XYZ file of C-alpha atoms in Angstrom:
740
model
C 111.922 169.036 87.788
C 110.038 166.565 86.029
C 111.405 163.710 84.680
C 111.451 163.601 80.682
C 108.221 162.287 79.143
C 110.129 159.188 77.243
C 111.808 158.065 80.479
C 109.780 155.383 82.598
C 110.490 154.095 85.216
C 110.078 150.399 86.111
C 111.052 147.344 88.631
C 112.305 144.310 86.082
C 112.123 140.600 87.478
C 114.427 137.765 87.391
C 113.649 134.294 88.602
C 116.424 133.519 91.567
C 117.704 137.377 91.882
C 116.628 140.687 93.554
C 114.486 142.612 91.321
C 116.210 145.958 89.528
C 114.977 149.878 89.450
C 115.257 150.704 85.985
C 114.732 153.921 83.772
C 113.409 153.333 80.576
C 113.868 155.139 77.816
C 110.898 154.911 75.278
C 112.859 156.253 72.514
C 115.258 153.863 72.872
C 115.114 150.239 70.533
C 113.549 147.866 72.623
C 116.167 145.314 71.698
C 118.359 147.664 73.018
C 116.444 147.531 76.333
C 115.879 144.435 76.847
C 120.089 143.552 76.384
C 121.183 146.407 78.770
C 118.808 144.382 81.453
C 120.446 141.366 80.694
C 123.786 142.178 80.611
C 122.757 143.917 83.997
C 122.795 140.162 85.385
C 125.419 138.846 82.847
C 123.031 136.986 80.641
C 124.136 136.259 76.919
C 122.100 135.918 73.910
C 119.956 138.650 74.850
C 118.023 137.918 71.556
C 116.535 134.794 73.443
C 114.767 137.096 75.841
C 112.016 139.418 76.540
C 110.111 141.314 78.812
C 106.356 140.825 80.056
C 104.213 142.454 82.050
C 104.339 141.009 85.874
C 100.488 140.412 86.432
C 97.912 137.790 85.816
C 97.999 138.023 81.940
C 101.946 137.682 81.178
C 101.730 139.683 77.837
C 104.772 140.444 76.270
C 106.188 144.143 75.713
C 106.262 144.727 72.235
C 106.827 147.719 69.812
C 103.322 147.739 69.666
C 102.531 148.026 73.199
C 105.592 149.141 74.790
C 103.678 152.989 75.045
C 101.036 150.582 77.694
C 104.173 150.758 80.078
C 103.472 153.369 83.192
C 105.570 154.702 85.687
C 105.654 152.178 88.229
C 104.673 148.971 86.428
C 106.457 145.614 87.302
C 108.261 144.073 84.229
C 109.833 140.122 84.397
C 112.929 138.965 81.850
C 111.547 135.598 80.271
C 112.021 133.698 77.132
C 111.618 135.043 74.185
C 108.116 134.818 72.544
C 109.676 132.442 69.949
C 111.888 130.111 72.422
C 108.625 129.612 74.454
C 106.890 128.417 71.438
C 109.805 125.890 70.665
C 110.047 124.761 74.093
C 106.297 124.629 74.101
C 105.666 122.717 70.671
C 108.630 120.047 71.807
C 107.253 119.482 75.334
C 103.689 118.799 74.474
C 104.901 115.960 72.401
C 106.289 114.151 75.643
C 105.849 110.703 75.697
C 105.591 111.610 79.906
C 101.618 112.033 80.698
C 103.139 114.481 83.496
C 104.946 116.645 81.481
C 102.760 116.684 78.721
C 100.003 117.270 80.931
C 102.020 120.317 82.772
C 103.622 121.924 79.148
C 99.562 121.829 77.892
C 98.617 123.790 81.157
C 101.260 126.268 80.063
C 100.521 126.321 76.345
C 96.777 127.385 77.129
C 98.126 130.240 79.478
C 100.747 131.335 77.072
C 98.288 131.107 74.377
C 96.286 134.239 75.083
C 99.032 136.531 74.657
C 98.874 137.392 70.360
C 102.629 137.927 70.305
C 102.929 133.883 71.707
C 100.182 132.704 69.891
C 101.725 134.117 66.405
C 104.827 132.402 67.039
C 103.809 129.177 67.977
C 101.519 129.408 65.268
C 103.994 129.919 62.893
C 105.457 126.276 63.950
C 102.594 124.946 62.526
C 101.017 124.548 66.942
C 97.519 124.049 65.782
C 97.898 121.312 62.924
C 99.604 119.969 65.964
C 96.685 120.736 68.503
C 93.904 119.063 66.030
C 96.567 115.630 65.356
C 96.326 115.614 69.081
C 92.480 115.615 69.420
C 92.053 113.660 66.263
C 94.580 110.728 66.745
C 97.120 111.744 70.156
C 94.508 111.610 73.013
C 93.015 107.622 71.606
C 96.929 106.257 73.087
C 95.254 107.108 76.793
C 91.780 105.935 76.141
C 92.822 102.593 77.687
C 94.105 104.563 81.268
C 91.204 106.610 80.839
C 89.152 104.466 83.525
C 92.001 104.689 85.719
C 93.456 107.828 85.064
C 89.932 109.661 84.160
C 90.645 113.163 85.845
C 94.370 113.316 84.294
C 92.721 112.706 80.870
C 90.178 114.905 81.191
C 92.777 117.940 82.194
C 95.026 116.797 79.073
C 92.212 117.305 76.774
C 90.617 119.988 78.203
C 94.058 122.415 78.237
C 94.430 120.926 74.621
C 91.110 122.508 73.341
C 91.654 125.502 75.590
C 94.879 126.316 74.121
C 93.418 125.166 70.670
C 90.287 127.884 71.870
C 92.725 130.891 72.893
C 95.169 130.648 69.605
C 92.118 130.933 67.303
C 90.255 133.713 68.950
C 93.350 135.655 67.957
C 91.521 135.605 64.085
C 95.211 134.225 62.717
C 94.075 130.950 61.629
C 90.728 130.565 59.013
C 88.405 128.127 60.191
C 87.892 126.613 57.204
C 91.222 124.616 57.239
C 90.082 121.678 59.684
C 89.532 118.263 58.758
C 86.109 116.467 58.848
C 87.745 114.163 61.104
C 88.435 116.957 63.464
C 85.243 117.957 63.600
C 83.884 114.749 64.812
C 86.409 114.240 67.151
C 85.117 117.179 68.788
C 81.069 116.315 68.127
C 81.793 113.603 70.096
C 82.619 115.063 72.787
C 79.532 116.870 72.809
C 77.755 113.498 71.900
C 78.807 111.756 74.980
C 76.273 111.367 77.225
C 79.486 111.317 80.898
C 82.382 114.114 79.893
C 84.676 116.650 81.601
C 82.620 119.658 82.029
C 85.671 121.497 81.084
C 85.543 119.508 77.527
C 82.464 120.114 76.916
C 82.105 123.628 77.580
C 85.763 123.708 74.924
C 84.145 121.592 72.417
C 80.694 123.592 72.812
C 82.511 126.906 71.827
C 84.464 125.260 69.344
C 81.361 124.156 67.559
C 79.779 127.398 68.109
C 82.790 129.277 66.656
C 83.090 127.066 63.653
C 79.521 127.721 62.623
C 79.769 131.309 62.711
C 83.245 131.741 61.237
C 82.628 129.568 58.340
C 79.501 128.598 56.234
C 81.108 125.601 54.954
C 81.972 124.359 58.597
C 78.075 124.719 59.228
C 77.411 122.306 56.928
C 79.631 119.205 58.352
C 78.965 120.270 62.342
C 74.769 120.443 61.519
C 75.406 116.985 60.365
C 77.306 115.723 63.226
C 74.688 116.801 65.911
C 71.571 115.917 66.705
C 68.760 117.649 69.065
C 68.573 113.878 71.334
C 72.773 114.715 71.913
C 72.182 118.236 73.056
C 68.345 117.630 75.247
C 70.670 115.640 78.162
C 72.828 119.074 78.088
C 70.032 121.325 78.832
C 68.234 119.066 81.281
C 71.711 119.501 83.133
C 71.865 121.886 86.320
C 75.147 123.463 85.093
C 73.856 126.980 84.054
C 77.348 127.454 81.824
C 77.268 124.411 79.709
C 73.362 125.022 79.183
C 74.568 128.462 78.109
C 77.389 126.960 75.696
C 74.594 124.572 74.360
C 71.850 127.279 73.700
C 74.994 129.128 71.508
C 75.388 126.393 69.510
C 71.840 126.160 68.908
C 71.446 129.794 67.918
C 74.791 129.866 65.904
C 73.262 127.028 63.538
C 69.881 128.576 63.420
C 71.439 132.177 62.741
C 73.524 131.046 59.476
C 71.017 127.918 58.219
C 70.480 128.589 54.825
C 66.728 129.882 54.258
C 65.504 126.710 53.004
C 66.431 124.827 55.783
C 64.708 127.537 58.437
C 61.518 127.039 56.249
C 60.095 123.240 55.935
C 56.883 120.743 56.428
C 56.347 119.520 59.559
C 55.843 116.014 58.091
C 59.700 115.042 59.754
C 58.977 112.828 62.297
C 62.263 111.623 63.881
C 62.877 115.239 65.804
C 65.537 113.484 68.249
C 68.110 112.554 65.198
C 66.816 115.419 62.914
C 70.127 117.014 61.983
C 70.130 120.466 63.560
C 70.141 122.316 59.553
C 66.679 121.468 60.347
C 65.980 124.505 62.734
C 62.671 125.842 62.254
C 61.114 122.271 62.951
C 63.417 121.500 65.914
C 62.114 125.105 67.928
C 58.588 124.298 67.242
C 58.702 121.408 68.311
C 57.560 121.126 72.097
C 60.123 119.038 74.033
C 62.776 121.298 73.082
C 60.698 124.152 74.233
C 59.697 123.048 77.376
C 62.853 121.862 78.430
C 64.847 125.022 78.026
C 61.329 126.822 79.857
C 61.510 123.925 82.819
C 65.204 123.534 83.363
C 66.412 126.758 82.079
C 64.012 129.553 82.371
C 62.283 128.260 85.438
C 65.301 126.914 86.826
C 66.029 127.467 91.102
C 69.224 129.507 90.007
C 69.054 132.887 88.613
C 69.596 133.635 85.000
C 73.095 135.342 84.356
C 73.359 137.465 81.621
C 75.058 135.516 79.306
C 71.981 132.866 79.476
C 69.568 136.039 79.084
C 71.522 137.259 75.946
C 71.122 133.898 74.474
C 68.050 133.397 75.469
C 66.937 136.754 73.743
C 69.100 135.825 70.332
C 66.849 132.600 70.317
C 64.006 134.713 70.973
C 64.899 136.949 68.248
C 65.682 134.526 65.580
C 62.680 132.222 66.719
C 60.316 135.513 65.840
C 62.337 136.036 62.822
C 61.174 132.838 61.290
C 57.882 135.142 60.577
C 59.843 137.946 58.184
C 59.240 135.446 54.916
C 55.065 135.572 55.718
C 55.600 139.180 56.735
C 57.163 140.568 53.029
C 55.008 138.430 51.095
C 52.208 139.978 49.322
C 48.748 138.084 48.876
C 47.907 137.270 44.916
C 44.718 138.095 44.516
C 43.942 135.804 41.877
C 45.719 132.445 44.316
C 42.818 130.337 44.531
C 44.853 128.703 47.695
C 44.983 132.200 49.439
C 41.229 133.258 48.627
C 40.058 130.471 50.146
C 41.526 131.235 53.450
C 39.219 134.304 53.782
C 36.423 131.689 52.139
C 37.263 130.127 55.812
C 37.470 133.487 58.037
C 33.802 134.375 55.869
C 32.560 130.705 56.796
C 33.658 130.422 60.398
C 32.506 133.861 61.372
C 29.001 133.684 59.660
C 28.414 129.565 59.940
C 27.936 129.915 55.704
C 29.213 127.118 53.176
C 31.497 128.982 50.454
C 30.556 126.515 47.541
C 30.668 128.804 44.324
C 28.363 126.589 42.642
C 25.765 126.965 45.030
C 22.032 128.195 44.362
C 21.367 132.162 43.475
C 22.747 134.526 40.851
C 25.831 135.400 40.856
C 25.020 139.187 41.609
C 23.143 138.018 45.034
C 26.240 135.785 45.935
C 28.212 138.618 45.104
C 26.712 141.129 47.109
C 25.819 138.442 49.774
C 29.912 138.351 49.815
C 30.173 142.065 50.239
C 28.055 142.567 52.612
C 29.808 139.876 54.999
C 33.089 141.370 54.295
C 31.999 144.353 55.419
C 30.971 143.173 58.434
C 34.111 141.026 58.386
C 36.047 144.395 58.650
C 38.313 144.382 55.465
C 38.553 147.773 53.641
C 37.854 146.513 50.424
C 34.679 144.867 50.575
C 34.583 143.785 46.791
C 38.027 141.597 46.820
C 39.670 141.283 50.297
C 42.536 139.870 49.051
C 43.746 143.471 48.004
C 44.016 144.240 51.497
C 46.721 142.174 52.103
C 48.678 143.512 49.544
C 50.629 145.807 51.876
C 54.069 144.859 53.326
C 54.589 144.219 56.113
C 52.379 142.516 57.248
C 51.543 140.792 54.329
C 50.441 137.229 54.445
C 51.437 136.631 58.402
C 48.225 139.150 59.136
C 46.235 136.469 57.313
C 47.424 133.928 59.161
C 47.012 135.288 62.554
C 43.058 135.775 61.739
C 43.007 132.107 60.661
C 44.251 131.058 63.792
C 42.096 133.418 66.153
C 39.382 132.267 64.067
C 40.527 128.041 64.496
C 41.819 128.403 67.976
C 39.917 130.851 69.438
C 36.609 130.412 67.492
C 34.150 131.639 70.516
C 36.178 134.549 70.497
C 36.366 134.989 66.965
C 32.981 134.726 66.667
C 31.678 136.963 69.222
C 34.091 140.106 67.885
C 32.894 139.921 64.270
C 28.709 139.267 65.400
C 29.184 141.952 67.999
C 30.814 144.767 65.684
C 28.713 143.548 62.405
C 25.326 144.691 64.771
C 26.718 148.373 65.679
C 25.976 151.580 63.917
C 28.197 151.752 61.276
C 30.588 154.475 62.619
C 30.782 152.567 66.027
C 32.118 149.313 64.872
C 35.542 147.739 65.312
C 36.720 146.905 62.235
C 38.551 142.650 62.680
C 40.216 143.101 59.071
C 41.745 146.032 59.232
C 42.025 145.984 63.170
C 44.103 142.745 62.775
C 46.451 143.802 59.583
C 47.520 146.919 61.760
C 47.569 145.112 65.183
C 50.131 142.728 63.240
C 52.125 145.071 61.855
C 52.435 146.733 64.975
C 53.702 143.424 66.835
C 56.104 142.824 64.508
C 57.655 145.928 65.146
C 57.571 145.749 69.008
C 58.947 142.492 68.684
C 61.204 143.552 65.867
C 60.910 141.295 63.448
C 63.222 140.723 60.615
C 65.774 142.350 62.683
C 69.340 141.041 63.669
C 69.964 140.370 67.487
C 71.688 142.565 69.467
C 75.266 142.390 70.674
C 74.539 143.427 74.326
C 70.826 143.048 74.510
C 69.551 140.077 77.462
C 65.590 141.699 76.632
C 64.255 138.224 76.408
C 60.531 137.290 77.267
C 59.713 134.078 79.087
C 56.122 133.862 77.953
C 57.270 133.666 74.497
C 58.444 130.488 75.807
C 55.380 128.972 77.366
C 53.375 128.034 73.996
C 54.386 126.144 70.680
C 52.633 129.010 68.602
C 53.361 132.119 70.803
C 53.175 135.235 68.137
C 49.700 133.978 67.237
C 48.879 133.621 70.454
C 50.102 136.905 71.457
C 47.914 138.250 68.726
C 45.197 136.661 69.777
C 45.491 138.296 73.170
C 45.609 141.686 71.722
C 43.776 141.426 69.371
C 40.851 140.738 72.160
C 42.309 143.929 74.084
C 41.864 145.921 70.665
C 38.337 145.375 70.393
C 37.626 145.596 74.363
C 39.686 149.433 74.322
C 37.608 150.393 70.804
C 34.569 149.585 73.336
C 35.993 151.776 75.636
C 36.629 154.446 74.099
C 33.679 154.851 72.103
C 35.380 155.040 68.933
C 34.388 155.710 65.613
C 36.424 154.845 62.575
C 38.138 158.224 62.880
C 39.316 157.321 65.867
C 41.317 154.184 64.664
C 44.639 155.647 65.313
C 43.911 157.056 68.406
C 43.214 153.650 69.853
C 45.846 151.980 68.007
C 48.103 154.757 69.930
C 46.546 153.407 73.287
C 46.798 149.759 72.440
C 50.707 149.781 71.658
C 51.033 151.748 75.334
C 48.673 148.984 76.428
C 50.792 146.277 75.206
C 54.668 147.859 75.395
C 53.319 148.779 79.512
C 52.606 145.082 80.127
C 55.611 143.812 78.696
C 57.843 145.850 80.670
C 56.642 143.767 83.807
C 58.158 140.765 82.109
C 55.120 138.930 82.612
C 56.168 134.413 83.106
C 53.166 133.246 80.827
C 50.353 134.433 78.257
C 48.217 134.292 81.058
C 49.721 136.627 83.141
C 50.411 138.946 80.264
C 46.352 138.854 79.797
C 45.892 139.524 83.141
C 48.221 142.503 82.968
C 46.313 143.934 80.287
C 43.061 143.819 82.198
C 44.676 145.597 85.045
C 45.489 148.674 82.126
C 41.879 149.882 80.843
C 41.681 152.745 79.277
C 40.539 154.444 82.117
C 43.592 153.518 83.756
C 46.141 154.593 80.915
C 44.651 158.242 80.659
C 45.220 158.419 84.619
C 48.931 157.201 83.750
C 49.441 159.807 81.474
C 47.193 162.160 83.377
C 50.039 161.716 86.157
C 53.364 161.804 83.448
C 51.591 164.907 82.215
C 51.293 166.478 85.808
C 54.683 165.306 86.679
C 56.332 166.914 83.391
C 53.947 169.569 83.386
C 55.911 173.030 82.375
C 54.467 175.912 83.677
C 54.464 178.792 81.372
C 53.871 181.693 83.668
C 57.322 183.768 84.316
C 57.178 183.818 87.680
C 57.672 179.922 87.267
C 60.053 180.348 84.054
C 62.203 182.412 86.512
C 62.155 179.819 89.564
C 63.365 177.800 86.697
C 66.074 179.034 85.237
C 67.283 179.624 88.894
C 67.125 176.747 90.378
C 68.957 175.020 86.914
C 72.250 175.674 87.521
C 71.976 173.802 91.133
C 70.421 170.829 89.558
C 72.810 170.704 86.827
C 75.763 170.808 89.384
C 73.696 167.869 91.633
C 74.081 165.804 88.375
C 77.842 166.514 87.747
C 78.541 165.474 90.942
C 76.691 162.311 91.066
C 78.581 161.178 87.633
C 81.860 161.930 89.282
C 80.825 159.830 92.127
C 79.700 157.024 89.916
C 83.186 157.369 88.053
C 85.066 157.099 91.107
C 82.803 154.146 91.829
C 84.742 152.343 88.456
C 82.750 149.877 85.876
C 83.670 146.869 84.398
C 84.215 146.826 80.712
C 84.496 144.373 77.865
C 86.860 143.690 75.496
C 84.481 142.133 72.812
C 86.498 139.613 70.540
C 84.887 137.231 68.075
C 83.745 134.846 70.486
C 81.332 136.646 72.765
C 81.757 134.337 76.136
C 85.543 134.623 76.042
C 85.447 138.426 76.319
C 88.494 139.590 78.527
C 87.726 142.054 80.929
C 89.096 145.318 82.341
C 87.857 147.902 84.880
C 88.068 152.065 85.048
C 87.768 154.160 88.271
C 88.149 158.079 89.087
C 90.348 158.885 91.878
C 88.875 160.674 94.494
C 90.730 163.633 94.040
C 89.514 163.558 90.202
C 92.754 164.085 89.428
C 93.797 160.317 87.593
C 91.583 157.543 85.840
C 92.857 154.106 87.301
C 92.448 151.097 85.180
C 93.702 147.433 84.260
C 92.932 144.151 82.628
C 90.911 141.315 85.078
C 90.321 137.927 85.293
C 87.141 137.944 85.393
C 84.177 140.082 86.066
C 84.065 141.650 89.258
C 81.930 141.394 92.284
C 81.545 144.866 93.654
C 84.531 147.995 93.468
C 88.173 146.821 92.353
C 90.496 148.729 94.648
C 92.866 151.513 92.860
C 95.977 150.101 94.026
C 95.048 146.827 92.111
C 94.629 148.942 88.873
C 98.252 149.199 86.991
C 97.756 151.557 84.678
C 97.512 155.403 85.510
C 95.950 158.343 82.862
C 96.165 161.968 84.322
C 93.186 164.155 83.699
C 95.004 166.938 82.624
C 96.640 164.849 79.465
C 93.267 164.121 78.320
C 92.409 166.096 75.192
C 89.039 165.030 73.833
C 85.905 163.015 74.063
C 85.643 161.023 71.070
C 81.951 158.378 70.372
C 80.607 156.899 68.236
C 82.086 155.773 64.783
C 84.721 157.928 64.685
C 86.284 156.019 67.602
C 89.509 154.019 66.030
C 88.719 151.052 67.618
C 85.410 151.048 65.659
C 87.543 151.838 62.287
C 89.455 149.201 62.974
C 88.610 145.924 59.874
C 86.050 143.216 62.072
C 82.645 142.449 63.502
C 81.997 145.267 65.850
C 82.488 148.024 62.822
C 78.877 146.593 61.690
C 77.232 146.727 64.860
C 74.815 149.010 65.550
C 74.416 148.237 69.132
C 78.139 148.672 70.017
C 78.355 151.363 67.909
C 76.463 153.776 70.143
C 78.152 152.339 72.999
C 81.772 152.871 71.925
C 83.586 155.911 72.923
C 87.797 157.174 73.243
C 89.530 159.061 75.342
C 92.447 161.053 73.552
C 95.410 161.832 74.982
C 98.693 163.183 74.591
C 99.489 163.486 70.724
C 97.578 160.117 69.068
C 97.039 157.663 72.110
C 93.587 156.445 72.987
C 91.852 154.337 75.717
C 89.402 152.724 73.927
C 85.955 151.717 76.336
C 82.808 149.707 74.960
C 80.434 150.745 77.867
C 78.104 147.596 78.906
C 75.148 149.330 78.612
C 73.496 152.659 77.410
C 73.290 153.337 80.691
C 76.825 153.108 81.560
C 77.652 155.459 78.175
C 75.922 157.897 79.358
C 77.489 157.891 82.715
C 81.026 157.981 81.627
C 80.511 160.581 78.787
C 78.908 162.487 80.579
C 81.612 162.254 83.762
C 84.525 162.679 81.353
C 82.769 165.920 79.653
C 82.237 167.635 83.184
C 86.089 166.880 84.041
C 86.856 168.099 81.036
C 84.631 171.638 81.526
C 82.544 170.130 78.816
C 78.660 170.370 78.407
C 77.190 167.146 79.763
C 74.529 166.402 76.918
C 73.202 162.382 76.925
C 70.122 161.656 76.968
C 70.304 160.656 80.523
C 71.011 163.864 81.662
C 68.271 165.386 79.975
C 65.927 162.460 81.961
C 67.416 163.728 85.020
C 66.879 167.142 84.638
C 63.929 167.042 83.762
C 62.916 164.446 86.789
C 64.817 166.613 89.533
C 63.517 169.702 88.194
C 60.453 168.847 88.414
C 60.566 166.952 91.518
C 62.235 170.637 92.845
C 59.463 172.982 91.733
C 56.524 170.840 93.086
C 58.880 171.365 96.656
C 58.895 174.602 96.012
C 55.529 175.522 94.583
C 54.345 172.869 97.637
C 51.929 175.579 99.281
C 50.663 176.936 96.079
C 48.410 173.977 95.398
C 45.451 175.105 93.608
C 46.303 178.888 93.790
C 46.330 180.765 90.690
C 50.058 181.833 90.333
C 49.290 185.511 88.052
C 51.594 186.272 85.318
C 52.789 190.038 86.944
C 54.083 190.690 90.219
C 50.968 192.175 92.674
C 51.269 195.565 92.924
C 53.034 197.594 95.614
C 50.456 198.325 97.949
C 50.221 202.321 99.094
C 51.908 203.098 102.512
C 49.642 203.265 105.398
C 48.650 206.830 107.045
C 50.353 206.047 110.401
C 52.496 203.173 111.965
C 51.218 202.589 115.096
C 51.112 198.623 114.418
C 55.039 198.829 114.239
C 56.199 197.333 117.609
C 59.415 198.597 118.983
C 61.536 195.441 120.281
C 64.075 197.632 122.107
């Protein structure tokens, strides 16, 4: 007879004694269980004790998480969170350097547990740590030269404990003084600082900026670009990542007026980071990131790739203001830009007071504006009233005309000399192309939480978007000629150009020149060949015999996909427990047992290299207990209050497993691929249909491949709609040979 569901068999440790095997009744109050354990070892004052998970996390067992205890778990009897907090609160104030160091190390480890953190914070522990940072460490400044490692460890553990405590979101970031901010900024600004201290200091500054608008202003005044550049020039990629993260945080929280401003500021090295647009546009910072990070011999890890992606997105988002600004047809300064385009193209002076009648000048302007390819020949300013792309399109056209003058003149004159129906309208093309590039680069959208898709080529030029446009407008003109397009084909040309750009970007070129050369290889003829090949690969023959063969093969393919999904679940996946501070995420691992009966899962200290063995994963969930798989916004961890609720990317990667009556195992997949694999695999285990996009794609690919293999001998043979008629019986059977 199986044991009752509320009874859990565990082992409990106590220092200096043999572990005890016990049966815990989950219906009993936790205090009663602790009292029973204490009495077994003849320990009084049971209220001063608590139970912990006996693993690397050492998390306390509470009424909230006690259901996480599984059969076979190893627990440890220890002092209660309150008693531990009181002891550590006293010990970290010790006058002995060694005792202080050891207690701060213990505090840094214990602070990861929210139960302990709450008790320590209730003792005003955060204030004590900030006071130690502001003034307490100064007593040891004199000892720093002779005890530098010890001093670095002391400060490192203090800051680590502070970061862990703040990560629980119990205390508001707005409570910290300017003196504390100056101290943390001072550690960042020092040329020679312990690596661990520097990491924690950068992490604290990032959190301050992201969590408090008031602290943003204070931090931005303390940090200058000149002080951050040395950290980017080092070889430690973690320090570089934290540094870029601080820049991104300041950039993200900067008020709009601070992101856009005149370029007359001279002293950029001592410029506060509030002036983000100016700094990020400077060659020095961009080239340092390019040479020391992107082109470093050290491979870029996922976190750095994410930070570079965020920096790329935030930089392009500076274009949003111009993209959403309509042109005022009555604004003379804006109209002068159009006059400048005409002057450069046709080498004429645009003096409104020049000789000739008004009618003659109007006629001449109209003719030239038509040659420039504007839709409104009389008043081209009207063309730029559409948003997006608004004034950004005009900015791009002027940049192209001034910085690539020969190419600009060639395109305009080349098209103005063609027949009307074959000319490529430069003005209209530029406006639509700018709009397309903004869509491709997602200008105006906030960075995704899990994306690592940065493009190295955008870090190779100070005006990368404008240069990107210049390459693409020349591509558009070239493709127009190759397609022998007319004005009716405008949308078709734009579709081809979009495909050319997207295919070239997929190859992740390292420079704009490399991007340009990739586009050269993607001519219209090549695009047609690729499309033809893809069409053939996806071709769906409609004859009845082929459809019957597809129906026959389909269950075999679906079973193959199902087995692949289950095999992937058996291999397992590392998932993140995403917190308010992304780089402080905790990891956990989940995998299916080889017999497909049990899900094994457990917390990890860091992201694993390869598979994690079943026996190292403490928790188990029988597949038979799973009731349903829930996805997206219906997941319980997506309904909780917090930033994750608002993040569309995270919502698309979230799923939960419902088991027993009202218990959930919550997941956030590392990417869309893993999301599809796990939701498919779990649905397969429950005997439900696999409906993910990944399954549909696999089905199409494998079915097409199998069909082609089976029809290989029928190449170039027309398959009839109906089966051939049965021939008449022969007049005799003399041709039959009897083997016997």
